[in-house]
């Protein structure tokens, strides 16, 4: 549901613009508002899950997301709709890292966890691509409001079922201080424990990193709209850099920092987040460019556009199911080389997009789906490997943040390349070449990772 919401709203934007009488520039904030709050709050959401309870934060995020969806579906005012989308993004920023850390802490490291992450990735692949199809169906046969209201029953039912399915709440505070938790039998003691957990949450660090990531996503997403030399874009980028520098310095002094900088020295985490950033770049830009190409160059309907892209999600689902078995045979790092290279080859083929009519060449999206899903699964396994359970929520936040920043860069960069070249099919081909370069860079990162570790570690 959370991943699907990235793409399902895109199809509804023209209808929203007409019904709410929004300017073309303003309607983009229905997408941008969600992306900024989601990307900016992911690390905070992940760390909060570690300290306050993964199941508790997962349920809270689902409820917030559902209520924000309800507000968006009932909105009669453009500002209320945008505010609802920002609240949706905040709810998603709680749900996404909590969900991933529930999986990584719920299964032992090794083949069992890899299979679980593979299933997680396969569902995400289907969600991301099916949003195009479902959005087209809902808008064509009902109303744009349905793309928001459809989340409400799903989210609330999931929140209601989660406590019985996911088991007892687990927190880093409980893990590190079981004796203290057992002693907290009175109401006053429980309040004291809750306050201790909140104090452990590095609020200053959370504020700084949230400002930095939020402004990075804002600057990248608005660079194409306002111009890269716009004072607003430049100012956002400068403040983001300053906030990131202050954050890095503050974390070295905090007794319980939001991100222990020593974690960044972990090779697997660095490689995983780098690969996820590159994956987000090609995936976020590709979906947007292909959608515009099919509708504006080939003049296809939104529903047909979704159906053309849908095989990418189907193959992504299959890869999520079969990928762990393949990883068991050749190793997770070698698998990443194969999957990133497959995406690069797929984008290479798409540099020959036809100028008229549907072509079998578009079926190469299945190769991209294989590469994207495999890279997402492998990079998540790589980043979480060897990390303590108490840090898995933070790892989930970092993985999702790197992908979201990459997606923001891709969604700004690839359309800018397309428009800068010609705005027609030649521009779309150039955008696919840019995506191929990103996939080749990911292949190089994976190749280096696979050949700079002992054979046993590569698996």
Coordinates of C-alpha atoms in Angstrom, one line a residue:
X1 CA 0.0 0.0 0.0
X2 CA 2.8 2.4 0.9
X3 CA 4.9 1.7 -2.2
X4 CA 1.8 1.7 -4.4
X5 CA 0.9 5.2 -3.3
X6 CA 4.0 6.6 -5.1
X7 CA 2.6 5.7 -8.5
X8 CA -1.2 5.4 -8.1
X9 CA -1.6 9.2 -7.7
X10 CA 0.3 10.1 -10.8
X11 CA -2.6 8.9 -13.0
X12 CA -5.1 11.0 -11.0
X13 CA -3.3 14.3 -11.3
X14 CA -5.1 15.7 -14.4
X15 CA -8.5 14.9 -12.7
X16 CA -7.4 16.5 -9.5
X17 CA -6.2 19.6 -11.4
X18 CA -9.6 20.0 -13.1
X19 CA -11.9 19.3 -10.2
X20 CA -10.1 21.4 -7.6
X21 CA -9.1 24.1 -10.1
X22 CA -5.4 23.8 -9.2
X23 CA -2.6 25.4 -11.3
X24 CA -0.3 23.0 -13.1
X25 CA 2.6 24.0 -10.8
X26 CA 0.5 23.5 -7.7
X27 CA -0.8 20.1 -8.5
X28 CA 2.7 18.7 -8.6
X29 CA 2.8 19.3 -4.8
X30 CA 0.3 16.4 -4.4
X31 CA 3.3 14.2 -5.4
X32 CA 6.1 16.4 -4.1
X33 CA 4.6 16.9 -0.6
X34 CA 4.4 13.1 -0.1
X35 CA 7.9 12.5 -1.4
X36 CA 9.4 15.3 0.9
X37 CA 7.8 14.2 4.1
X38 CA 8.4 10.5 3.4
X39 CA 12.1 10.9 2.5
X40 CA 12.8 13.4 5.3
X41 CA 11.3 11.4 8.2
X42 CA 12.5 7.9 7.3
X43 CA 15.6 7.8 9.5
X44 CA 13.7 9.2 12.5
X45 CA 11.0 6.7 11.9
X46 CA 13.5 3.9 11.8
X47 CA 15.2 4.9 15.0
X48 CA 11.9 5.4 16.7
X49 CA 10.9 1.9 15.8
X50 CA 14.1 0.6 17.4
X51 CA 13.5 2.5 20.7
X52 CA 9.7 2.7 21.0
X53 CA 8.8 -0.7 19.6
X54 CA 8.6 -1.9 16.0
X55 CA 5.1 -3.3 16.1
X56 CA 3.8 -0.2 18.0
X57 CA 5.3 2.2 15.5
X58 CA 4.1 0.0 12.6
X59 CA 0.5 0.1 13.8
X60 CA 0.7 3.9 14.6
X61 CA 2.1 4.6 11.1
X62 CA -0.7 2.5 9.5
X63 CA -3.4 4.4 11.4
X64 CA -1.8 7.8 10.5
X65 CA -1.5 6.8 6.9
X66 CA -5.1 5.6 6.7
X67 CA -6.5 8.7 8.4
X68 CA -4.5 11.0 6.1
X69 CA -5.8 9.0 3.1
X70 CA -9.3 9.6 4.3
X71 CA -8.6 13.3 4.6
X72 CA -7.2 13.4 1.1
X73 CA -10.1 11.5 -0.4
X74 CA -12.6 13.9 1.1
X75 CA -10.6 17.1 0.5
X76 CA -12.4 19.9 -1.3
X77 CA -9.6 22.4 -0.9
X78 CA -6.2 22.1 -2.7
X79 CA -4.3 23.1 0.5
X80 CA -6.1 20.4 2.5
X81 CA -5.3 17.8 -0.1
X82 CA -1.6 18.7 -0.1
X83 CA -1.5 18.7 3.7
X84 CA -3.1 15.3 3.7
X85 CA -0.4 14.0 1.3
X86 CA 2.3 15.4 3.6
X87 CA 0.7 13.5 6.5
X88 CA 0.5 10.4 4.3
X89 CA 4.2 10.6 3.7
X90 CA 4.9 11.0 7.4
X91 CA 2.8 7.9 8.1
X92 CA 4.6 6.0 5.4
X93 CA 8.0 7.0 6.9
X94 CA 7.0 5.3 10.1
X95 CA 5.6 2.2 8.4
X96 CA 8.4 1.4 5.9
X97 CA 11.4 1.1 8.2
X98 CA 9.3 -0.6 11.0
X99 CA 8.1 -3.2 8.5
X100 CA 11.6 -3.9 7.2
X101 CA 13.1 -4.2 10.7
X102 CA 10.2 -6.5 11.8
X103 CA 11.4 -8.8 9.1
X104 CA 15.2 -8.5 9.7
X105 CA 14.8 -9.1 13.4
X106 CA 12.1 -11.7 13.1
X107 CA 14.3 -14.1 11.0
X108 CA 17.8 -15.3 11.7
X109 CA 20.6 -14.0 9.5
X110 CA 21.2 -16.3 6.6
X111 CA 18.9 -18.1 4.0
X112 CA 15.8 -17.7 6.1
X113 CA 16.1 -13.9 6.3
X114 CA 17.1 -13.7 2.7
X115 CA 13.9 -15.5 1.7
X116 CA 11.8 -13.2 3.9
X117 CA 13.5 -10.1 2.4
X118 CA 12.9 -11.6 -1.1
X119 CA 9.2 -11.9 -0.4
X120 CA 9.1 -8.4 1.0
X121 CA 10.8 -7.1 -2.2
X122 CA 8.5 -9.0 -4.5
X123 CA 5.4 -7.5 -2.8
X124 CA 7.0 -4.0 -3.1
X125 CA 7.7 -4.6 -6.8
X126 CA 4.1 -5.5 -7.5
X127 CA 2.9 -2.5 -5.4
X128 CA 5.0 0.0 -7.2
X129 CA 4.0 -1.1 -10.8
X130 CA 0.4 -2.0 -10.1
X131 CA -0.2 1.5 -8.9
X132 CA -0.1 2.6 -12.5
X133 CA -2.8 0.0 -13.5
X134 CA -5.0 0.4 -10.4
X135 CA -4.8 4.2 -10.6
X136 CA -5.9 4.1 -14.3
X137 CA -8.8 1.7 -13.4
X138 CA -10.0 3.7 -10.4
X139 CA -9.8 7.1 -12.2
X140 CA -11.4 5.9 -15.4
X141 CA -14.4 4.1 -13.7
X142 CA -14.9 6.0 -10.5
X143 CA -13.1 9.2 -9.3
X144 CA -9.7 10.4 -8.4
X145 CA -10.8 10.3 -4.8
X146 CA -10.8 6.5 -4.9
X147 CA -7.0 6.4 -5.2
X148 CA -6.9 7.8 -1.7
X149 CA -10.0 6.1 -0.2
X150 CA -8.9 2.7 -1.2
X151 CA -6.1 2.9 1.4
X152 CA -8.5 3.4 4.3
X153 CA -10.0 -0.1 4.8
X154 CA -6.7 -1.8 3.9
X155 CA -4.7 0.3 6.4
X156 CA -7.1 0.0 9.2
X157 CA -7.6 -3.7 8.8
X158 CA -3.9 -4.2 8.7
X159 CA -3.5 -2.2 11.9
X160 CA -6.2 -4.2 13.6
X161 CA -4.6 -7.5 12.7
X162 CA -1.0 -6.6 13.4
X163 CA -0.9 -7.1 17.2
X164 CA -2.1 -10.7 17.0
X165 CA 0.0 -11.6 13.9
X166 CA 3.3 -9.8 14.8
X167 CA 3.5 -10.8 18.5
X168 CA 4.7 -8.8 21.5
X169 CA 6.3 -5.4 21.2
X170 CA 10.1 -5.5 21.0
X171 CA 12.3 -2.4 21.5
X172 CA 16.0 -1.7 21.8
X173 CA 15.4 -0.3 25.3
X174 CA 13.8 -3.7 26.3
X175 CA 16.7 -5.6 24.8
X176 CA 19.3 -3.5 26.6
X177 CA 17.5 -3.2 30.0
X178 CA 15.2 -6.2 30.6
X179 CA 15.7 -6.0 34.3
X180 CA 14.5 -2.4 34.4
X181 CA 11.5 -3.2 32.3
X182 CA 10.5 -6.1 34.6
X183 CA 10.7 -3.7 37.5
X184 CA 8.4 -1.2 35.9
X185 CA 5.2 -2.7 37.4
X186 CA 3.6 0.5 38.6
X187 CA 2.1 3.2 36.5
X188 CA 4.7 5.7 37.6
X189 CA 7.6 3.3 36.8
X190 CA 6.1 2.7 33.3
X191 CA 5.9 6.4 32.7
X192 CA 9.6 6.7 33.8
X193 CA 10.6 3.9 31.3
X194 CA 8.7 5.7 28.5
X195 CA 10.5 8.9 29.3
X196 CA 13.8 7.2 29.3
X197 CA 13.2 5.8 25.8
X198 CA 12.2 9.2 24.6
X199 CA 15.3 10.7 26.1
X200 CA 17.3 8.1 24.3
X201 CA 15.8 9.2 21.0
X202 CA 18.3 11.8 19.8
X203 CA 15.8 14.6 19.0
X204 CA 18.4 17.1 18.0
X205 CA 20.0 14.7 15.6
X206 CA 16.6 13.7 14.3
X207 CA 15.7 17.3 13.6
X208 CA 19.0 18.0 11.8
X209 CA 19.0 14.9 9.6
X210 CA 15.3 15.4 8.9
X211 CA 15.9 19.0 7.8
X212 CA 18.9 17.9 5.7
X213 CA 17.1 15.0 3.9
X214 CA 13.9 17.0 3.4
X215 CA 15.7 19.9 1.8
X216 CA 17.8 17.6 -0.4
X217 CA 14.6 16.0 -1.7
X218 CA 13.0 19.5 -2.1
X219 CA 15.9 20.9 -4.0
X220 CA 16.2 17.9 -6.3
X221 CA 12.4 17.7 -7.0
X222 CA 12.0 21.4 -7.5
X223 CA 15.2 22.0 -9.5
X224 CA 13.5 21.1 -12.8
X225 CA 10.4 23.2 -11.9
X226 CA 12.0 26.3 -10.6
X227 CA 15.4 26.1 -12.3
X228 CA 18.7 24.9 -10.8
X229 CA 19.9 28.5 -10.3
X230 CA 16.7 29.5 -8.4
X231 CA 17.6 31.1 -5.1
X232 CA 15.1 28.8 -3.4
X233 CA 16.7 25.7 -4.7
X234 CA 20.2 26.9 -4.0
X235 CA 19.2 28.0 -0.5
X236 CA 17.7 24.7 0.2
X237 CA 20.8 22.8 -1.0
X238 CA 23.1 25.1 1.1
X239 CA 21.0 24.7 4.3
X240 CA 20.9 20.9 3.7
X241 CA 24.7 20.7 3.5
X242 CA 25.0 22.8 6.7
X243 CA 22.5 20.7 8.6
X244 CA 24.2 17.5 7.5
X245 CA 27.6 18.9 8.7
X246 CA 26.2 20.0 12.1
X247 CA 24.4 16.7 12.4
X248 CA 27.7 14.8 11.8
X249 CA 29.5 16.9 14.5
X250 CA 26.6 16.6 17.0
X251 CA 26.4 12.8 16.7
X252 CA 30.1 12.5 17.8
X253 CA 29.1 14.2 21.1
X254 CA 25.8 12.6 21.9
X255 CA 25.9 9.7 24.4
X256 CA 23.2 7.8 22.4
X257 CA 23.3 9.3 18.8
X258 CA 20.6 8.8 16.2
X259 CA 23.2 7.3 13.9
X260 CA 26.5 6.0 15.3
X261 CA 29.0 7.2 12.8
X262 CA 31.0 4.0 13.3
X263 CA 28.1 2.2 11.5
X264 CA 29.1 4.1 8.3
X265 CA 32.4 2.2 8.4
X266 CA 30.5 -1.0 7.9
X267 CA 31.3 -2.1 4.3
X268 CA 28.0 -3.9 3.7
X269 CA 25.9 -0.9 4.9
X270 CA 27.8 1.5 2.6
X271 CA 27.5 -0.8 -0.4
X272 CA 23.8 -1.5 0.3
X273 CA 22.8 2.1 0.6
X274 CA 24.9 3.1 -2.5
X275 CA 23.3 0.4 -4.6
X276 CA 19.8 1.4 -3.3
X277 CA 20.4 5.0 -4.2
X278 CA 21.4 4.1 -7.8
X279 CA 18.4 1.7 -7.9
X280 CA 16.1 4.5 -6.8
X281 CA 17.6 6.8 -9.5
X282 CA 16.9 4.5 -12.4
X283 CA 13.6 3.2 -11.1
X284 CA 12.1 6.5 -10.1
X285 CA 13.0 8.2 -13.4
X286 CA 12.3 5.3 -15.7
X287 CA 8.6 4.9 -14.5
X288 CA 8.0 8.6 -15.1
X289 CA 9.7 8.8 -18.5
X290 CA 8.1 5.6 -19.8
X291 CA 4.7 6.7 -18.7
X292 CA 5.1 10.1 -20.5
X293 CA 6.5 8.4 -23.5
X294 CA 3.6 6.0 -23.9
X295 CA 1.0 8.7 -23.4
X296 CA 2.5 11.7 -25.2
X297 CA 4.6 10.1 -27.9
X298 CA 2.6 6.9 -28.7
X299 CA -0.7 8.6 -27.5
X300 CA -1.8 5.6 -25.4
X301 CA -4.4 5.7 -22.6
X302 CA -3.3 5.7 -19.0
X303 CA -4.8 2.2 -18.5
X304 CA -2.8 0.9 -21.5
X305 CA 0.3 2.6 -20.2
X306 CA -0.1 0.8 -16.9
X307 CA -0.6 -2.5 -18.7
X308 CA 2.6 -2.1 -20.7
X309 CA 4.6 -1.4 -17.6
X310 CA 2.9 -4.1 -15.5
X311 CA 5.1 -7.1 -16.7
X312 CA 8.0 -5.3 -14.9
X313 CA 6.2 -5.8 -11.6
X314 CA 5.2 -9.4 -12.4
X315 CA 8.8 -10.3 -13.1
X316 CA 9.9 -8.4 -10.0
X317 CA 7.5 -10.5 -7.9
X318 CA 8.9 -13.7 -9.4
X319 CA 12.5 -12.5 -8.8
X320 CA 11.6 -11.8 -5.1
X321 CA 10.4 -15.4 -4.8
X322 CA 13.2 -17.1 -6.7
X323 CA 16.1 -14.7 -6.0
X324 CA 16.9 -16.1 -2.5
X325 CA 17.5 -19.5 -4.0
X326 CA 19.7 -18.0 -6.7
X327 CA 21.6 -16.1 -4.0
X328 CA 22.1 -19.3 -2.1
X329 CA 23.9 -20.8 -5.1
X330 CA 26.1 -17.9 -6.3
X331 CA 26.2 -15.6 -3.3
X332 CA 24.4 -12.3 -2.6
X333 CA 27.2 -10.1 -4.0
X334 CA 27.5 -12.0 -7.3
X335 CA 23.7 -11.9 -7.6
X336 CA 23.9 -8.1 -7.3
X337 CA 26.4 -8.1 -10.2
X338 CA 24.0 -10.1 -12.4
X339 CA 20.8 -8.1 -11.5
X340 CA 22.4 -4.6 -11.9
X341 CA 23.9 -5.7 -15.2
X342 CA 20.5 -7.0 -16.3
X343 CA 19.0 -3.6 -15.7
X344 CA 21.8 -1.9 -17.6
X345 CA 21.2 -4.2 -20.6
X346 CA 17.5 -3.5 -20.5
X347 CA 18.0 0.2 -20.5
X348 CA 20.5 -0.2 -23.3
X349 CA 17.8 -1.8 -25.4
X350 CA 15.3 1.0 -24.5
X351 CA 17.7 3.6 -26.0
X352 CA 16.1 2.4 -29.3
X353 CA 12.5 3.3 -28.3
X354 CA 10.3 3.4 -31.4
X355 CA 8.9 6.7 -32.6
X356 CA 5.5 5.3 -33.5
X357 CA 3.4 2.3 -32.5
X358 CA 3.8 -0.4 -29.8
X359 CA 7.0 -2.4 -30.4
X360 CA 8.1 -5.7 -28.8
X361 CA 11.1 -3.8 -27.7
X362 CA 9.0 -2.5 -24.8
X363 CA 8.8 -6.1 -23.4
X364 CA 12.4 -5.5 -22.2
X365 CA 10.8 -3.9 -19.1
X366 CA 10.7 -7.5 -17.8
X367 CA 14.5 -7.6 -17.8
X368 CA 14.5 -4.3 -15.9
X369 CA 12.0 -5.7 -13.4
X370 CA 14.3 -8.7 -12.8
X371 CA 17.3 -6.4 -12.3
X372 CA 15.4 -3.9 -10.1
X373 CA 13.8 -6.4 -7.8
X374 CA 17.0 -8.5 -7.5
X375 CA 19.1 -5.4 -6.7
X376 CA 16.6 -4.2 -4.1
X377 CA 16.6 -7.6 -2.3
X378 CA 20.4 -8.0 -2.5
X379 CA 21.2 -4.5 -1.3
X380 CA 18.8 -4.9 1.7
X381 CA 20.4 -8.2 2.7
X382 CA 23.8 -6.7 2.3
X383 CA 23.0 -3.7 4.5
X384 CA 21.3 -5.6 7.3
X385 CA 23.9 -8.4 7.5
X386 CA 26.0 -8.4 10.7
X387 CA 24.0 -5.5 12.2
X388 CA 22.6 -5.8 15.8
X389 CA 18.9 -6.2 16.2
X390 CA 18.8 -2.9 18.1
X391 CA 20.0 -1.1 14.9
X392 CA 17.8 -2.8 12.3
X393 CA 15.1 -0.1 12.3
X394 CA 17.8 2.5 11.7
X395 CA 19.2 0.3 8.8
X396 CA 15.7 0.1 7.4
X397 CA 15.4 3.9 7.6
X398 CA 18.8 4.4 5.9
X399 CA 18.0 1.9 3.1
X400 CA 14.6 3.5 2.4
X401 CA 16.1 7.0 2.6
X402 CA 18.8 6.3 0.1
X403 CA 16.2 4.8 -2.3
X404 CA 13.9 7.8 -1.8
X405 CA 16.7 10.3 -2.4
X406 CA 17.7 8.3 -5.5
X407 CA 14.1 8.3 -6.7
X408 CA 13.9 12.1 -6.3
X409 CA 17.1 12.5 -8.3
X410 CA 15.9 10.2 -11.0
X411 CA 12.4 11.7 -11.2
X412 CA 14.1 15.1 -11.7
X413 CA 17.1 14.1 -13.8
X414 CA 15.7 11.7 -16.4
X415 CA 12.8 14.0 -17.5
X416 CA 15.2 16.9 -17.5
X417 CA 17.5 14.9 -19.9
X418 CA 14.5 14.0 -22.0
X419 CA 13.4 17.7 -22.3
X420 CA 16.9 19.0 -22.7
X421 CA 17.6 16.8 -25.7
X422 CA 14.4 17.3 -27.7
X423 CA 11.3 16.6 -25.7
X424 CA 10.4 13.9 -28.2
X425 CA 11.4 10.3 -28.6
X426 CA 15.1 11.3 -29.0
X427 CA 14.9 12.8 -25.5
X428 CA 13.2 9.7 -24.1
X429 CA 16.0 7.6 -25.6
X430 CA 18.6 9.9 -23.9
X431 CA 16.8 9.5 -20.6
X432 CA 17.0 5.7 -20.9
X433 CA 20.7 6.0 -21.6
X434 CA 21.1 8.0 -18.4
X435 CA 19.3 5.2 -16.5
X436 CA 21.7 2.7 -18.2
X437 CA 24.7 4.6 -16.9
X438 CA 23.2 4.5 -13.3
X439 CA 22.7 0.7 -13.7
X440 CA 26.3 0.3 -15.0
X441 CA 27.5 2.3 -12.0
X442 CA 25.6 -0.1 -9.7
X443 CA 27.1 -3.1 -11.6
X444 CA 30.6 -1.6 -10.9
X445 CA 29.8 -1.2 -7.2
X446 CA 28.5 -4.8 -7.0
X447 CA 31.5 -6.1 -9.0
X448 CA 33.9 -4.4 -6.6
X449 CA 32.1 -5.7 -3.6
X450 CA 32.1 -9.3 -4.9
X451 CA 35.8 -9.2 -5.8
X452 CA 37.2 -7.5 -2.7
X453 CA 35.9 -10.1 -0.2
X454 CA 36.9 -13.7 0.5
X455 CA 34.8 -16.3 -1.4
X456 CA 33.0 -17.4 1.8
X457 CA 32.0 -13.8 2.6
X458 CA 30.7 -13.2 -0.9
X459 CA 27.9 -15.6 -0.3

